[in-house]
PDB file of C-alpha atoms in Angstrom:
ATOM      1  CA  MET A   1     -53.132  -8.628 -50.822  1.00 47.00           C
ATOM      2  CA  GLU A   2     -52.434  -7.848 -47.205  1.00 50.00           C
ATOM      3  CA  PRO A   3     -50.041  -4.895 -46.846  1.00 53.00           C
ATOM      4  CA  ILE A   4     -46.574  -5.624 -45.456  1.00 50.00           C
ATOM      5  CA  ARG A   5     -46.313  -4.422 -41.928  1.00 52.00           C
ATOM      6  CA  ASN A   6     -43.095  -2.913 -40.609  1.00 52.00           C
ATOM      7  CA  TYR A   7     -42.484  -5.203 -37.632  1.00 49.00           C
ATOM      8  CA  VAL A   8     -39.051  -3.742 -36.994  1.00 49.00           C
ATOM      9  CA  ASN A   9     -40.412  -0.295 -36.218  1.00 52.00           C
ATOM     10  CA  GLU A  10     -43.077  -1.792 -33.978  1.00 52.00           C
ATOM     11  CA  GLU A  11     -40.453  -3.731 -31.984  1.00 51.00           C
ATOM     12  CA  VAL A  12     -38.383  -0.572 -31.537  1.00 48.00           C
ATOM     13  CA  LYS A  13     -41.437   1.358 -30.392  1.00 52.00           C
ATOM     14  CA  ASN A  14     -42.445  -1.374 -27.934  1.00 55.00           C
ATOM     15  CA  GLN A  15     -38.984  -1.475 -26.258  1.00 55.00           C
ATOM     16  CA  PRO A  16     -38.829   0.160 -22.827  1.00 55.00           C
ATOM     17  CA  PRO A  17     -36.980   3.464 -22.649  1.00 56.00           C
ATOM     18  CA  ILE A  18     -33.286   3.339 -21.702  1.00 55.00           C
ATOM     19  CA  VAL A  19     -32.769   4.698 -18.233  1.00 54.00           C
ATOM     20  CA  ASP A  20     -29.435   6.327 -17.457  1.00 55.00           C
ATOM     21  CA  VAL A  21     -27.696   4.777 -14.481  1.00 52.00           C
ATOM     22  CA  PRO A  22     -26.673   7.417 -11.953  1.00 54.00           C
ATOM     23  CA  LYS A  23     -22.973   7.954 -11.488  1.00 53.00           C
ATOM     24  CA  LYS A  24     -23.210   7.090  -7.809  1.00 52.00           C
ATOM     25  CA  VAL A  25     -24.509   3.610  -8.647  1.00 50.00           C
ATOM     26  CA  LYS A  26     -21.611   3.041 -11.074  1.00 50.00           C
ATOM     27  CA  LYS A  27     -19.106   4.037  -8.405  1.00 50.00           C
ATOM     28  CA  ARG A  28     -20.657   1.594  -5.963  1.00 51.00           C
ATOM     29  CA  LYS A  29     -20.329  -1.209  -8.484  1.00 49.00           C
ATOM     30  CA  LYS A  30     -16.634  -0.383  -8.972  1.00 50.00           C
ATOM     31  CA  LYS A  31     -16.084  -0.507  -5.229  1.00 49.00           C
ATOM     32  CA  LYS A  32     -17.681  -3.932  -5.065  1.00 56.00           C
ATOM     33  CA  THR A  33     -15.239  -5.249  -7.692  1.00 73.00           C
ATOM     34  CA  TRP A  34     -12.019  -4.480  -5.786  1.00 77.00           C
ATOM     35  CA  MET A  35     -13.247  -4.847  -2.218  1.00 79.00           C
ATOM     36  CA  PRO A  36     -13.281  -8.696  -2.247  1.00 79.00           C
ATOM     37  CA  GLY A  37      -9.736  -8.737  -3.606  1.00 78.00           C
ATOM     38  CA  LEU A  38      -8.593  -6.329  -0.908  1.00 81.00           C
ATOM     39  CA  LEU A  39     -10.189  -8.482   1.771  1.00 84.00           C
ATOM     40  CA  LEU A  40      -8.404 -11.547   0.403  1.00 86.00           C
ATOM     41  CA  LEU A  41      -5.070  -9.697   0.464  1.00 87.00           C
ATOM     42  CA  THR A  42      -5.570  -8.404   4.013  1.00 89.00           C
ATOM     43  CA  PRO A  43      -3.899 -11.394   5.781  1.00 89.00           C
ATOM     44  CA  ILE A  44      -0.737 -11.292   3.649  1.00 91.00           C
ATOM     45  CA  LEU A  45      -0.589  -7.483   3.889  1.00 90.00           C
ATOM     46  CA  LEU A  46      -0.786  -7.701   7.685  1.00 92.00           C
ATOM     47  CA  PHE A  47       1.892 -10.386   7.671  1.00 91.00           C
ATOM     48  CA  VAL A  48       4.254  -8.292   5.501  1.00 91.00           C
ATOM     49  CA  PHE A  49       3.592  -5.177   7.569  1.00 90.00           C
ATOM     50  CA  GLY A  50       4.094  -6.923  10.914  1.00 91.00           C
ATOM     51  CA  PHE A  51       7.053  -9.150  10.072  1.00 90.00           C
ATOM     52  CA  PHE A  52       8.894  -7.064   7.474  1.00 90.00           C
ATOM     53  CA  ILE A  53       8.034  -3.364   7.408  1.00 92.00           C
ATOM     54  CA  VAL A  54       7.829  -2.833  11.185  1.00 93.00           C
ATOM     55  CA  PRO A  55      11.164  -4.609  11.935  1.00 91.00           C
ATOM     56  CA  MET A  56      12.896  -2.723   9.125  1.00 91.00           C
ATOM     57  CA  LEU A  57      11.615   0.601  10.430  1.00 92.00           C
ATOM     58  CA  TYR A  58      12.726  -0.327  13.945  1.00 91.00           C
ATOM     59  CA  ILE A  59      16.235  -1.187  12.722  1.00 91.00           C
ATOM     60  CA  LEU A  60      16.323   2.150  10.870  1.00 91.00           C
ATOM     61  CA  TYR A  61      15.317   3.872  14.106  1.00 90.00           C
ATOM     62  CA  LEU A  62      18.089   2.079  16.021  1.00 88.00           C
ATOM     63  CA  SER A  63      20.703   3.090  13.460  1.00 88.00           C
ATOM     64  CA  PHE A  64      20.303   6.750  14.435  1.00 89.00           C
ATOM     65  CA  ILE A  65      20.757   6.150  18.187  1.00 87.00           C
ATOM     66  CA  VAL A  66      24.144   6.671  19.839  1.00 81.00           C
ATOM     67  CA  THR A  67      24.384   4.998  23.239  1.00 73.00           C
ATOM     68  CA  ASP A  68      26.461   2.407  25.070  1.00 62.00           C
ATOM     69  CA  ASP A  69      23.466   0.870  26.828  1.00 61.00           C
ATOM     70  CA  MET A  70      20.253   0.015  24.983  1.00 58.00           C
ATOM     71  CA  GLY A  71      18.252   0.547  28.190  1.00 57.00           C
ATOM     72  CA  ALA A  72      19.733   3.966  28.916  1.00 57.00           C
ATOM     73  CA  THR A  73      17.534   7.054  28.901  1.00 57.00           C
ATOM     74  CA  ASP A  74      20.253   9.430  27.690  1.00 63.00           C
ATOM     75  CA  ALA A  75      20.266   8.182  24.094  1.00 68.00           C
ATOM     76  CA  VAL A  76      21.293  10.709  21.452  1.00 76.00           C
ATOM     77  CA  TYR A  77      19.881  10.758  17.930  1.00 81.00           C
ATOM     78  CA  SER A  78      22.510  11.569  15.300  1.00 85.00           C
ATOM     79  CA  PHE A  79      24.378  10.291  12.244  1.00 88.00           C
ATOM     80  CA  GLN A  80      27.340   9.236  14.375  1.00 89.00           C
ATOM     81  CA  ASN A  81      26.995   5.530  13.516  1.00 90.00           C
ATOM     82  CA  TYR A  82      27.085   6.236   9.783  1.00 92.00           C
ATOM     83  CA  ILE A  83      29.953   8.713  10.185  1.00 92.00           C
ATOM     84  CA  GLN A  84      31.919   6.099  12.112  1.00 91.00           C
ATOM     85  CA  PHE A  85      31.342   3.556   9.361  1.00 92.00           C
ATOM     86  CA  PHE A  86      32.475   5.788   6.494  1.00 93.00           C
ATOM     87  CA  THR A  87      35.514   7.132   8.377  1.00 92.00           C
ATOM     88  CA  ASP A  88      36.884   3.739   9.439  1.00 90.00           C
ATOM     89  CA  SER A  89      39.060   1.964   6.886  1.00 92.00           C
ATOM     90  CA  TYR A  90      38.189  -1.487   8.278  1.00 92.00           C
ATOM     91  CA  TYR A  91      34.465  -1.123   7.568  1.00 93.00           C
ATOM     92  CA  LEU A  92      35.077   0.462   4.173  1.00 94.00           C
ATOM     93  CA  SER A  93      37.336  -2.440   3.219  1.00 94.00           C
ATOM     94  CA  SER A  94      34.636  -4.818   4.428  1.00 94.00           C
ATOM     95  CA  LEU A  95      32.120  -3.109   2.142  1.00 94.00           C
ATOM     96  CA  TRP A  96      34.536  -3.322  -0.802  1.00 95.00           C
ATOM     97  CA  ILE A  97      35.252  -7.015  -0.128  1.00 94.00           C
ATOM     98  CA  THR A  98      31.516  -7.733  -0.034  1.00 95.00           C
ATOM     99  CA  VAL A  99      30.852  -5.987  -3.344  1.00 95.00           C
ATOM    100  CA  LYS A 100      33.925  -7.552  -4.985  1.00 95.00           C
ATOM    101  CA  ILE A 101      33.097 -11.112  -3.929  1.00 95.00           C
ATOM    102  CA  SER A 102      29.465 -10.656  -4.993  1.00 95.00           C
ATOM    103  CA  LEU A 103      30.543  -9.446  -8.445  1.00 95.00           C
ATOM    104  CA  TYR A 104      32.980 -12.344  -8.843  1.00 96.00           C
ATOM    105  CA  THR A 105      30.204 -14.728  -7.836  1.00 96.00           C
ATOM    106  CA  VAL A 106      27.874 -13.215 -10.430  1.00 96.00           C
ATOM    107  CA  GLY A 107      30.535 -13.531 -13.137  1.00 95.00           C
ATOM    108  CA  LEU A 108      31.339 -17.158 -12.292  1.00 95.00           C
ATOM    109  CA  CYS A 109      27.660 -18.125 -12.095  1.00 95.00           C
ATOM    110  CA  LEU A 110      26.957 -16.445 -15.436  1.00 95.00           C
ATOM    111  CA  PHE A 111      29.912 -18.203 -17.075  1.00 95.00           C
ATOM    112  CA  LEU A 112      28.767 -21.620 -15.816  1.00 94.00           C
ATOM    113  CA  ALA A 113      25.009 -21.097 -16.125  1.00 94.00           C
ATOM    114  CA  TYR A 114      24.604 -19.867 -19.703  1.00 94.00           C
ATOM    115  CA  PRO A 115      25.784 -23.079 -21.462  1.00 93.00           C
ATOM    116  CA  VAL A 116      23.509 -25.166 -19.231  1.00 93.00           C
ATOM    117  CA  ALA A 117      20.530 -22.866 -19.839  1.00 93.00           C
ATOM    118  CA  LEU A 118      21.178 -22.882 -23.595  1.00 92.00           C
ATOM    119  CA  THR A 119      21.330 -26.681 -23.558  1.00 92.00           C
ATOM    120  CA  MET A 120      17.990 -26.793 -21.745  1.00 91.00           C
ATOM    121  CA  ALA A 121      16.426 -24.445 -24.304  1.00 89.00           C
ATOM    122  CA  LYS A 122      17.646 -26.581 -27.255  1.00 88.00           C
ATOM    123  CA  SER A 123      16.629 -29.907 -25.681  1.00 88.00           C
ATOM    124  CA  SER A 124      13.341 -31.763 -25.879  1.00 87.00           C
ATOM    125  CA  PRO A 125      10.790 -31.216 -23.099  1.00 87.00           C
ATOM    126  CA  ARG A 126      11.627 -34.579 -21.529  1.00 90.00           C
ATOM    127  CA  VAL A 127      15.384 -33.941 -21.393  1.00 90.00           C
ATOM    128  CA  ARG A 128      14.689 -30.394 -20.215  1.00 89.00           C
ATOM    129  CA  GLY A 129      12.715 -31.758 -17.284  1.00 89.00           C
ATOM    130  CA  TYR A 130      15.544 -34.084 -16.248  1.00 91.00           C
ATOM    131  CA  ILE A 131      18.087 -31.245 -16.404  1.00 91.00           C
ATOM    132  CA  ALA A 132      15.804 -28.981 -14.367  1.00 90.00           C
ATOM    133  CA  LEU A 133      15.444 -31.730 -11.768  1.00 91.00           C
ATOM    134  CA  LEU A 134      19.231 -32.098 -11.493  1.00 91.00           C
ATOM    135  CA  ILE A 135      19.647 -28.332 -11.175  1.00 91.00           C
ATOM    136  CA  ALA A 136      16.989 -27.964  -8.489  1.00 89.00           C
ATOM    137  CA  SER A 137      18.026 -31.040  -6.484  1.00 89.00           C
ATOM    138  CA  PRO A 138      20.849 -29.247  -4.554  1.00 88.00           C
ATOM    139  CA  LEU A 139      18.267 -26.787  -3.259  1.00 88.00           C
ATOM    140  CA  LEU A 140      16.677 -29.655  -1.328  1.00 89.00           C
ATOM    141  CA  VAL A 141      19.840 -29.921   0.797  1.00 89.00           C
ATOM    142  CA  SER A 142      20.575 -27.368   3.495  1.00 88.00           C
ATOM    143  CA  ILE A 143      23.139 -24.712   2.631  1.00 89.00           C
ATOM    144  CA  VAL A 144      25.008 -25.565   5.847  1.00 89.00           C
ATOM    145  CA  VAL A 145      25.416 -29.202   4.780  1.00 90.00           C
ATOM    146  CA  ARG A 146      26.676 -28.175   1.333  1.00 91.00           C
ATOM    147  CA  ASN A 147      29.137 -25.723   2.861  1.00 90.00           C
ATOM    148  CA  PHE A 148      30.532 -28.418   5.151  1.00 89.00           C
ATOM    149  CA  GLY A 149      31.008 -30.617   2.097  1.00 89.00           C
ATOM    150  CA  TRP A 150      33.026 -27.884   0.392  1.00 90.00           C
ATOM    151  CA  TYR A 151      34.834 -27.302   3.696  1.00 88.00           C
ATOM    152  CA  LEU A 152      36.218 -30.846   3.555  1.00 88.00           C
ATOM    153  CA  LEU A 153      37.092 -30.549  -0.128  1.00 90.00           C
ATOM    154  CA  LEU A 154      38.994 -27.263   0.265  1.00 89.00           C
ATOM    155  CA  LEU A 155      41.088 -28.177   3.294  1.00 89.00           C
ATOM    156  CA  PRO A 156      44.903 -28.055   2.853  1.00 87.00           C
ATOM    157  CA  ASN A 157      44.880 -31.852   2.980  1.00 87.00           C
ATOM    158  CA  GLY A 158      41.493 -32.078   1.276  1.00 85.00           C
ATOM    159  CA  THR A 159      40.506 -33.800  -1.931  1.00 88.00           C
ATOM    160  CA  ILE A 160      41.176 -30.890  -4.293  1.00 90.00           C
ATOM    161  CA  ASN A 161      44.679 -30.135  -3.013  1.00 89.00           C
ATOM    162  CA  GLN A 162      45.623 -33.801  -2.905  1.00 89.00           C
ATOM    163  CA  LEU A 163      44.415 -34.287  -6.481  1.00 89.00           C
ATOM    164  CA  LEU A 164      46.395 -31.278  -7.720  1.00 88.00           C
ATOM    165  CA  ILE A 165      49.537 -32.504  -5.921  1.00 89.00           C
ATOM    166  CA  ASP A 166      49.146 -36.032  -7.323  1.00 88.00           C
ATOM    167  CA  LEU A 167      48.802 -34.606 -10.843  1.00 87.00           C
ATOM    168  CA  GLY A 168      51.980 -32.602 -10.342  1.00 85.00           C
ATOM    169  CA  LEU A 169      50.274 -29.260 -10.939  1.00 85.00           C
ATOM    170  CA  ILE A 170      51.280 -27.852  -7.547  1.00 85.00           C
ATOM    171  CA  THR A 171      53.966 -28.694  -5.000  1.00 84.00           C
ATOM    172  CA  ALA A 172      52.364 -27.157  -1.905  1.00 85.00           C
ATOM    173  CA  PRO A 173      48.688 -27.039  -0.894  1.00 87.00           C
ATOM    174  CA  LEU A 174      46.759 -24.001  -2.042  1.00 87.00           C
ATOM    175  CA  LYS A 175      44.988 -21.805   0.490  1.00 87.00           C
ATOM    176  CA  LEU A 176      41.443 -22.382  -0.712  1.00 87.00           C
ATOM    177  CA  LEU A 177      39.704 -22.365   2.655  1.00 87.00           C
ATOM    178  CA  PHE A 178      39.283 -19.177   4.725  1.00 88.00           C
ATOM    179  CA  SER A 179      39.992 -17.074   1.655  1.00 89.00           C
ATOM    180  CA  GLU A 180      38.049 -15.109  -0.916  1.00 91.00           C
ATOM    181  CA  ILE A 181      38.341 -18.003  -3.377  1.00 92.00           C
ATOM    182  CA  GLY A 182      36.641 -20.346  -0.934  1.00 91.00           C
ATOM    183  CA  VAL A 183      33.799 -17.891  -0.332  1.00 94.00           C
ATOM    184  CA  ILE A 184      33.291 -17.380  -4.077  1.00 94.00           C
ATOM    185  CA  ILE A 185      33.167 -21.157  -4.617  1.00 93.00           C
ATOM    186  CA  GLY A 186      30.647 -21.599  -1.813  1.00 93.00           C
ATOM    187  CA  LEU A 187      28.415 -18.748  -2.994  1.00 94.00           C
ATOM    188  CA  SER A 188      28.555 -19.912  -6.616  1.00 94.00           C
ATOM    189  CA  ASN A 189      27.570 -23.412  -5.581  1.00 92.00           C
ATOM    190  CA  ALA A 190      24.647 -22.025  -3.568  1.00 92.00           C
ATOM    191  CA  TYR A 191      23.209 -19.615  -6.151  1.00 94.00           C
ATOM    192  CA  LEU A 192      24.098 -21.200  -9.501  1.00 94.00           C
ATOM    193  CA  PRO A 193      20.625 -22.826  -9.884  1.00 94.00           C
ATOM    194  CA  PHE A 194      18.935 -19.418  -9.662  1.00 94.00           C
ATOM    195  CA  MET A 195      21.077 -18.065 -12.488  1.00 94.00           C
ATOM    196  CA  ILE A 196      20.450 -21.116 -14.687  1.00 94.00           C
ATOM    197  CA  LEU A 197      16.677 -21.023 -14.248  1.00 92.00           C
ATOM    198  CA  ALA A 198      16.486 -17.266 -14.844  1.00 93.00           C
ATOM    199  CA  ILE A 199      18.427 -17.454 -18.112  1.00 94.00           C
ATOM    200  CA  ALA A 200      16.610 -20.593 -19.259  1.00 93.00           C
ATOM    201  CA  THR A 201      13.229 -18.924 -18.754  1.00 90.00           C
ATOM    202  CA  SER A 202      14.319 -16.082 -21.027  1.00 90.00           C
ATOM    203  CA  LEU A 203      15.678 -18.477 -23.667  1.00 91.00           C
ATOM    204  CA  TYR A 204      12.384 -20.395 -23.762  1.00 90.00           C
ATOM    205  CA  ASN A 205      10.600 -17.242 -24.961  1.00 87.00           C
ATOM    206  CA  ILE A 206      12.821 -16.752 -28.022  1.00 86.00           C
ATOM    207  CA  ASP A 207      11.017 -17.616 -31.252  1.00 85.00           C
ATOM    208  CA  PRO A 208      13.019 -20.369 -33.058  1.00 84.00           C
ATOM    209  CA  SER A 209      12.039 -18.882 -36.408  1.00 86.00           C
ATOM    210  CA  LEU A 210      14.283 -15.862 -35.698  1.00 85.00           C
ATOM    211  CA  GLU A 211      17.377 -18.043 -35.577  1.00 83.00           C
ATOM    212  CA  LYS A 212      16.265 -19.897 -38.705  1.00 84.00           C
ATOM    213  CA  ALA A 213      15.746 -16.619 -40.544  1.00 88.00           C
ATOM    214  CA  SER A 214      19.178 -15.429 -39.464  1.00 86.00           C
ATOM    215  CA  ALA A 215      20.754 -18.650 -40.750  1.00 84.00           C
ATOM    216  CA  ILE A 216      18.901 -18.348 -44.061  1.00 85.00           C
ATOM    217  CA  LEU A 217      20.282 -14.831 -44.480  1.00 83.00           C
ATOM    218  CA  GLY A 218      23.794 -16.247 -44.208  1.00 84.00           C
ATOM    219  CA  ALA A 219      24.703 -15.768 -40.551  1.00 82.00           C
ATOM    220  CA  SER A 220      27.120 -18.285 -39.077  1.00 85.00           C
ATOM    221  CA  PRO A 221      26.226 -20.077 -35.816  1.00 83.00           C
ATOM    222  CA  LEU A 222      28.555 -17.751 -33.904  1.00 88.00           C
ATOM    223  CA  ARG A 223      27.093 -14.627 -35.537  1.00 88.00           C
ATOM    224  CA  ASN A 224      23.612 -16.026 -34.960  1.00 88.00           C
ATOM    225  CA  PHE A 225      24.350 -16.394 -31.257  1.00 87.00           C
ATOM    226  CA  PHE A 226      25.776 -12.891 -30.747  1.00 87.00           C
ATOM    227  CA  SER A 227      23.194 -11.153 -32.953  1.00 86.00           C
ATOM    228  CA  VAL A 228      19.982 -12.994 -32.035  1.00 87.00           C
ATOM    229  CA  THR A 229      20.209 -15.360 -29.070  1.00 87.00           C
ATOM    230  CA  LEU A 230      22.365 -13.329 -26.694  1.00 88.00           C
ATOM    231  CA  PRO A 231      20.541  -9.971 -27.076  1.00 88.00           C
ATOM    232  CA  LEU A 232      17.116 -11.592 -26.705  1.00 88.00           C
ATOM    233  CA  SER A 233      18.245 -13.436 -23.560  1.00 90.00           C
ATOM    234  CA  LEU A 234      19.464 -10.252 -21.844  1.00 90.00           C
ATOM    235  CA  PRO A 235      16.336  -9.910 -19.647  1.00 89.00           C
ATOM    236  CA  GLY A 236      17.042 -13.330 -18.152  1.00 91.00           C
ATOM    237  CA  ILE A 237      20.742 -12.528 -17.754  1.00 92.00           C
ATOM    238  CA  VAL A 238      19.984  -9.257 -15.972  1.00 92.00           C
ATOM    239  CA  SER A 239      17.374 -10.817 -13.677  1.00 91.00           C
ATOM    240  CA  GLY A 240      19.723 -13.698 -12.828  1.00 94.00           C
ATOM    241  CA  CYS A 241      22.644 -11.345 -12.150  1.00 94.00           C
ATOM    242  CA  VAL A 242      20.501  -9.115  -9.947  1.00 94.00           C
ATOM    243  CA  LEU A 243      19.176 -12.106  -8.004  1.00 94.00           C
ATOM    244  CA  VAL A 244      22.601 -13.687  -7.460  1.00 95.00           C
ATOM    245  CA  PHE A 245      24.187 -10.340  -6.568  1.00 95.00           C
ATOM    246  CA  SER A 246      21.487  -9.538  -4.007  1.00 94.00           C
ATOM    247  CA  LEU A 247      21.720 -12.980  -2.418  1.00 94.00           C
ATOM    248  CA  SER A 248      25.523 -12.858  -2.315  1.00 94.00           C
ATOM    249  CA  MET A 249      25.559  -9.403  -0.717  1.00 94.00           C
ATOM    250  CA  SER A 250      23.236 -10.555   2.071  1.00 91.00           C
ATOM    251  CA  SER A 251      24.673 -14.046   2.595  1.00 92.00           C
ATOM    252  CA  TYR A 252      25.930 -14.870   6.089  1.00 92.00           C
ATOM    253  CA  VAL A 253      26.335 -18.644   6.462  1.00 91.00           C
ATOM    254  CA  THR A 254      28.711 -19.210   3.542  1.00 92.00           C
ATOM    255  CA  PRO A 255      31.108 -16.307   4.312  1.00 93.00           C
ATOM    256  CA  ALA A 256      31.145 -17.269   8.003  1.00 91.00           C
ATOM    257  CA  LEU A 257      32.029 -20.922   7.311  1.00 90.00           C
ATOM    258  CA  MET A 258      34.218 -20.561   4.215  1.00 90.00           C
ATOM    259  CA  GLY A 259      35.864 -17.230   4.946  1.00 89.00           C
ATOM    260  CA  GLY A 260      35.833 -16.738   8.698  1.00 84.00           C
ATOM    261  CA  ALA A 261      37.652 -13.710  10.068  1.00 85.00           C
ATOM    262  CA  ASN A 262      39.960 -13.581   7.038  1.00 88.00           C
ATOM    263  CA  VAL A 263      37.086 -12.479   4.781  1.00 90.00           C
ATOM    264  CA  PRO A 264      35.049  -9.902   6.768  1.00 90.00           C
ATOM    265  CA  MET A 265      31.969  -9.519   4.608  1.00 93.00           C
ATOM    266  CA  MET A 266      29.303  -7.062   5.717  1.00 93.00           C
ATOM    267  CA  PRO A 267      26.690  -9.561   6.984  1.00 93.00           C
ATOM    268  CA  VAL A 268      29.352 -11.239   9.168  1.00 93.00           C
ATOM    269  CA  VAL A 269      30.517  -7.861  10.497  1.00 93.00           C
ATOM    270  CA  ALA A 270      26.951  -6.778  11.286  1.00 93.00           C
ATOM    271  CA  TYR A 271      26.287 -10.087  13.058  1.00 92.00           C
ATOM    272  CA  ASP A 272      29.431  -9.696  15.172  1.00 92.00           C
ATOM    273  CA  GLN A 273      28.497  -6.137  16.125  1.00 91.00           C
ATOM    274  CA  ILE A 274      24.986  -7.123  17.216  1.00 89.00           C
ATOM    275  CA  ASN A 275      25.453 -10.547  18.840  1.00 89.00           C
ATOM    276  CA  ASN A 276      29.058 -10.606  20.016  1.00 87.00           C
ATOM    277  CA  LEU A 277      29.818  -6.946  20.816  1.00 84.00           C
ATOM    278  CA  LEU A 278      26.186  -6.051  21.650  1.00 84.00           C
ATOM    279  CA  ARG A 279      26.436  -2.826  19.646  1.00 87.00           C
ATOM    280  CA  TRP A 280      22.912  -2.983  18.288  1.00 88.00           C
ATOM    281  CA  THR A 281      22.800   0.565  16.989  1.00 89.00           C
ATOM    282  CA  PHE A 282      26.046   0.373  15.038  1.00 91.00           C
ATOM    283  CA  GLY A 283      25.111  -3.056  13.683  1.00 91.00           C
ATOM    284  CA  SER A 284      21.799  -1.602  12.497  1.00 92.00           C
ATOM    285  CA  ALA A 285      23.663   1.177  10.684  1.00 93.00           C
ATOM    286  CA  ILE A 286      25.901  -1.415   8.987  1.00 94.00           C
ATOM    287  CA  SER A 287      22.798  -3.322   7.883  1.00 93.00           C
ATOM    288  CA  TYR A 288      21.294  -0.253   6.257  1.00 94.00           C
ATOM    289  CA  VAL A 289      24.558   0.661   4.546  1.00 94.00           C
ATOM    290  CA  LEU A 290      24.558  -2.856   3.077  1.00 94.00           C
ATOM    291  CA  LEU A 291      20.916  -2.499   2.008  1.00 93.00           C
ATOM    292  CA  ALA A 292      21.526   0.906   0.404  1.00 94.00           C
ATOM    293  CA  THR A 293      24.621  -0.336  -1.453  1.00 94.00           C
ATOM    294  CA  THR A 294      22.717  -3.322  -2.836  1.00 94.00           C
ATOM    295  CA  LEU A 295      19.736  -1.227  -3.954  1.00 94.00           C
ATOM    296  CA  ILE A 296      21.894   1.440  -5.614  1.00 94.00           C
ATOM    297  CA  THR A 297      23.951  -1.145  -7.504  1.00 92.00           C
ATOM    298  CA  VAL A 298      20.911  -3.122  -8.659  1.00 92.00           C
ATOM    299  CA  ILE A 299      19.013  -0.019  -9.794  1.00 91.00           C
ATOM    300  CA  ALA A 300      22.052   1.353 -11.632  1.00 90.00           C
ATOM    301  CA  VAL A 301      22.667  -1.926 -13.484  1.00 88.00           C
ATOM    302  CA  THR A 302      19.038  -2.488 -14.479  1.00 86.00           C
ATOM    303  CA  ARG A 303      18.522   1.094 -15.617  1.00 85.00           C
ATOM    304  CA  GLY A 304      21.780   0.973 -17.535  1.00 83.00           C
ATOM    305  CA  PHE A 305      20.638  -2.049 -19.522  1.00 80.00           C
ATOM    306  CA  GLU A 306      17.162  -0.628 -20.069  1.00 78.00           C
ATOM    307  CA  LEU A 307      18.580   2.615 -21.481  1.00 77.00           C
ATOM    308  CA  SER A 308      21.281   0.960 -23.582  1.00 73.00           C
ATOM    309  CA  LYS A 309      21.075  -0.037 -27.241  1.00 66.00           C
ATOM    310  CA  PHE A 310      19.175  -3.182 -26.162  1.00 69.00           C
ATOM    311  CA  LYS A 311      16.306  -1.175 -24.612  1.00 68.00           C
ATOM    312  CA  GLU A 312      13.838  -2.669 -27.145  1.00 66.00           C
ATOM    313  CA  VAL A 313      14.435  -6.095 -25.573  1.00 67.00           C
ATOM    314  CA  PHE A 314      13.285  -4.885 -22.125  1.00 68.00           C
ATOM    315  CA  ARG A 315       9.947  -3.523 -23.296  1.00 66.00           C
TER     316      ARG A 315
END
């Protein structure tokens, strides 16, 4: 008989030796992997740098200049604009009104948005699509047009006051226009879709089996909601609140049309300082105070939720 040959050992012996790749070659290959992506991002990075970062830095530079004439050569660099803002009761009250109205807007949007988002999450995909279409349809109309519609509704002789008088609920027209209530209504109407979509996205990610398991263990529908659904939807609630708060703090059109001079919110005050009074430097300082207030509030709220007893939800 022919002896059995060990073909495996022969194949191993016939294989070419493994050559170690130099480290320099490996580094070059890594560079080739991220260089195409960087080249693709170059246009958008240049756009962001030229149309966002550079203007913001220029406004920051203007906020530290104290001068009556922008073309003057005797400009002084100091914190005088910021000192003037924080020592004047009018501007401090404007900052407080802006924060207060933004918080009221967030609360009203959250109160109205959560039932709609929960209905979308419990509905079939077809019904969910129809509801999403209805929610997004107001965004196709200009905010100015929608504000003018509310302007006509909130007039002293408008539809809302006339309806309340006809029902016998009031005897004299309510002051809904050029008031904080009118601004809150206008802002809520503008930013309610963002809150609904943010909460609905979070509700879609909740596993239905968790609610079923809670019901099997004896939890009532109300206990099921507060113990399972609401905590797991907190990321969507926080993101929606942050989005609506940021948009409300920086809104100009709605406060200008619905509030006017009676509701001096910070964007309207900054616009008046820059365009009407031609105080560019002080208006720039007001803009950065508004930006800093928004960032501090948003960071404090998000970090507070992330470090609370629901921190497992935000992981």
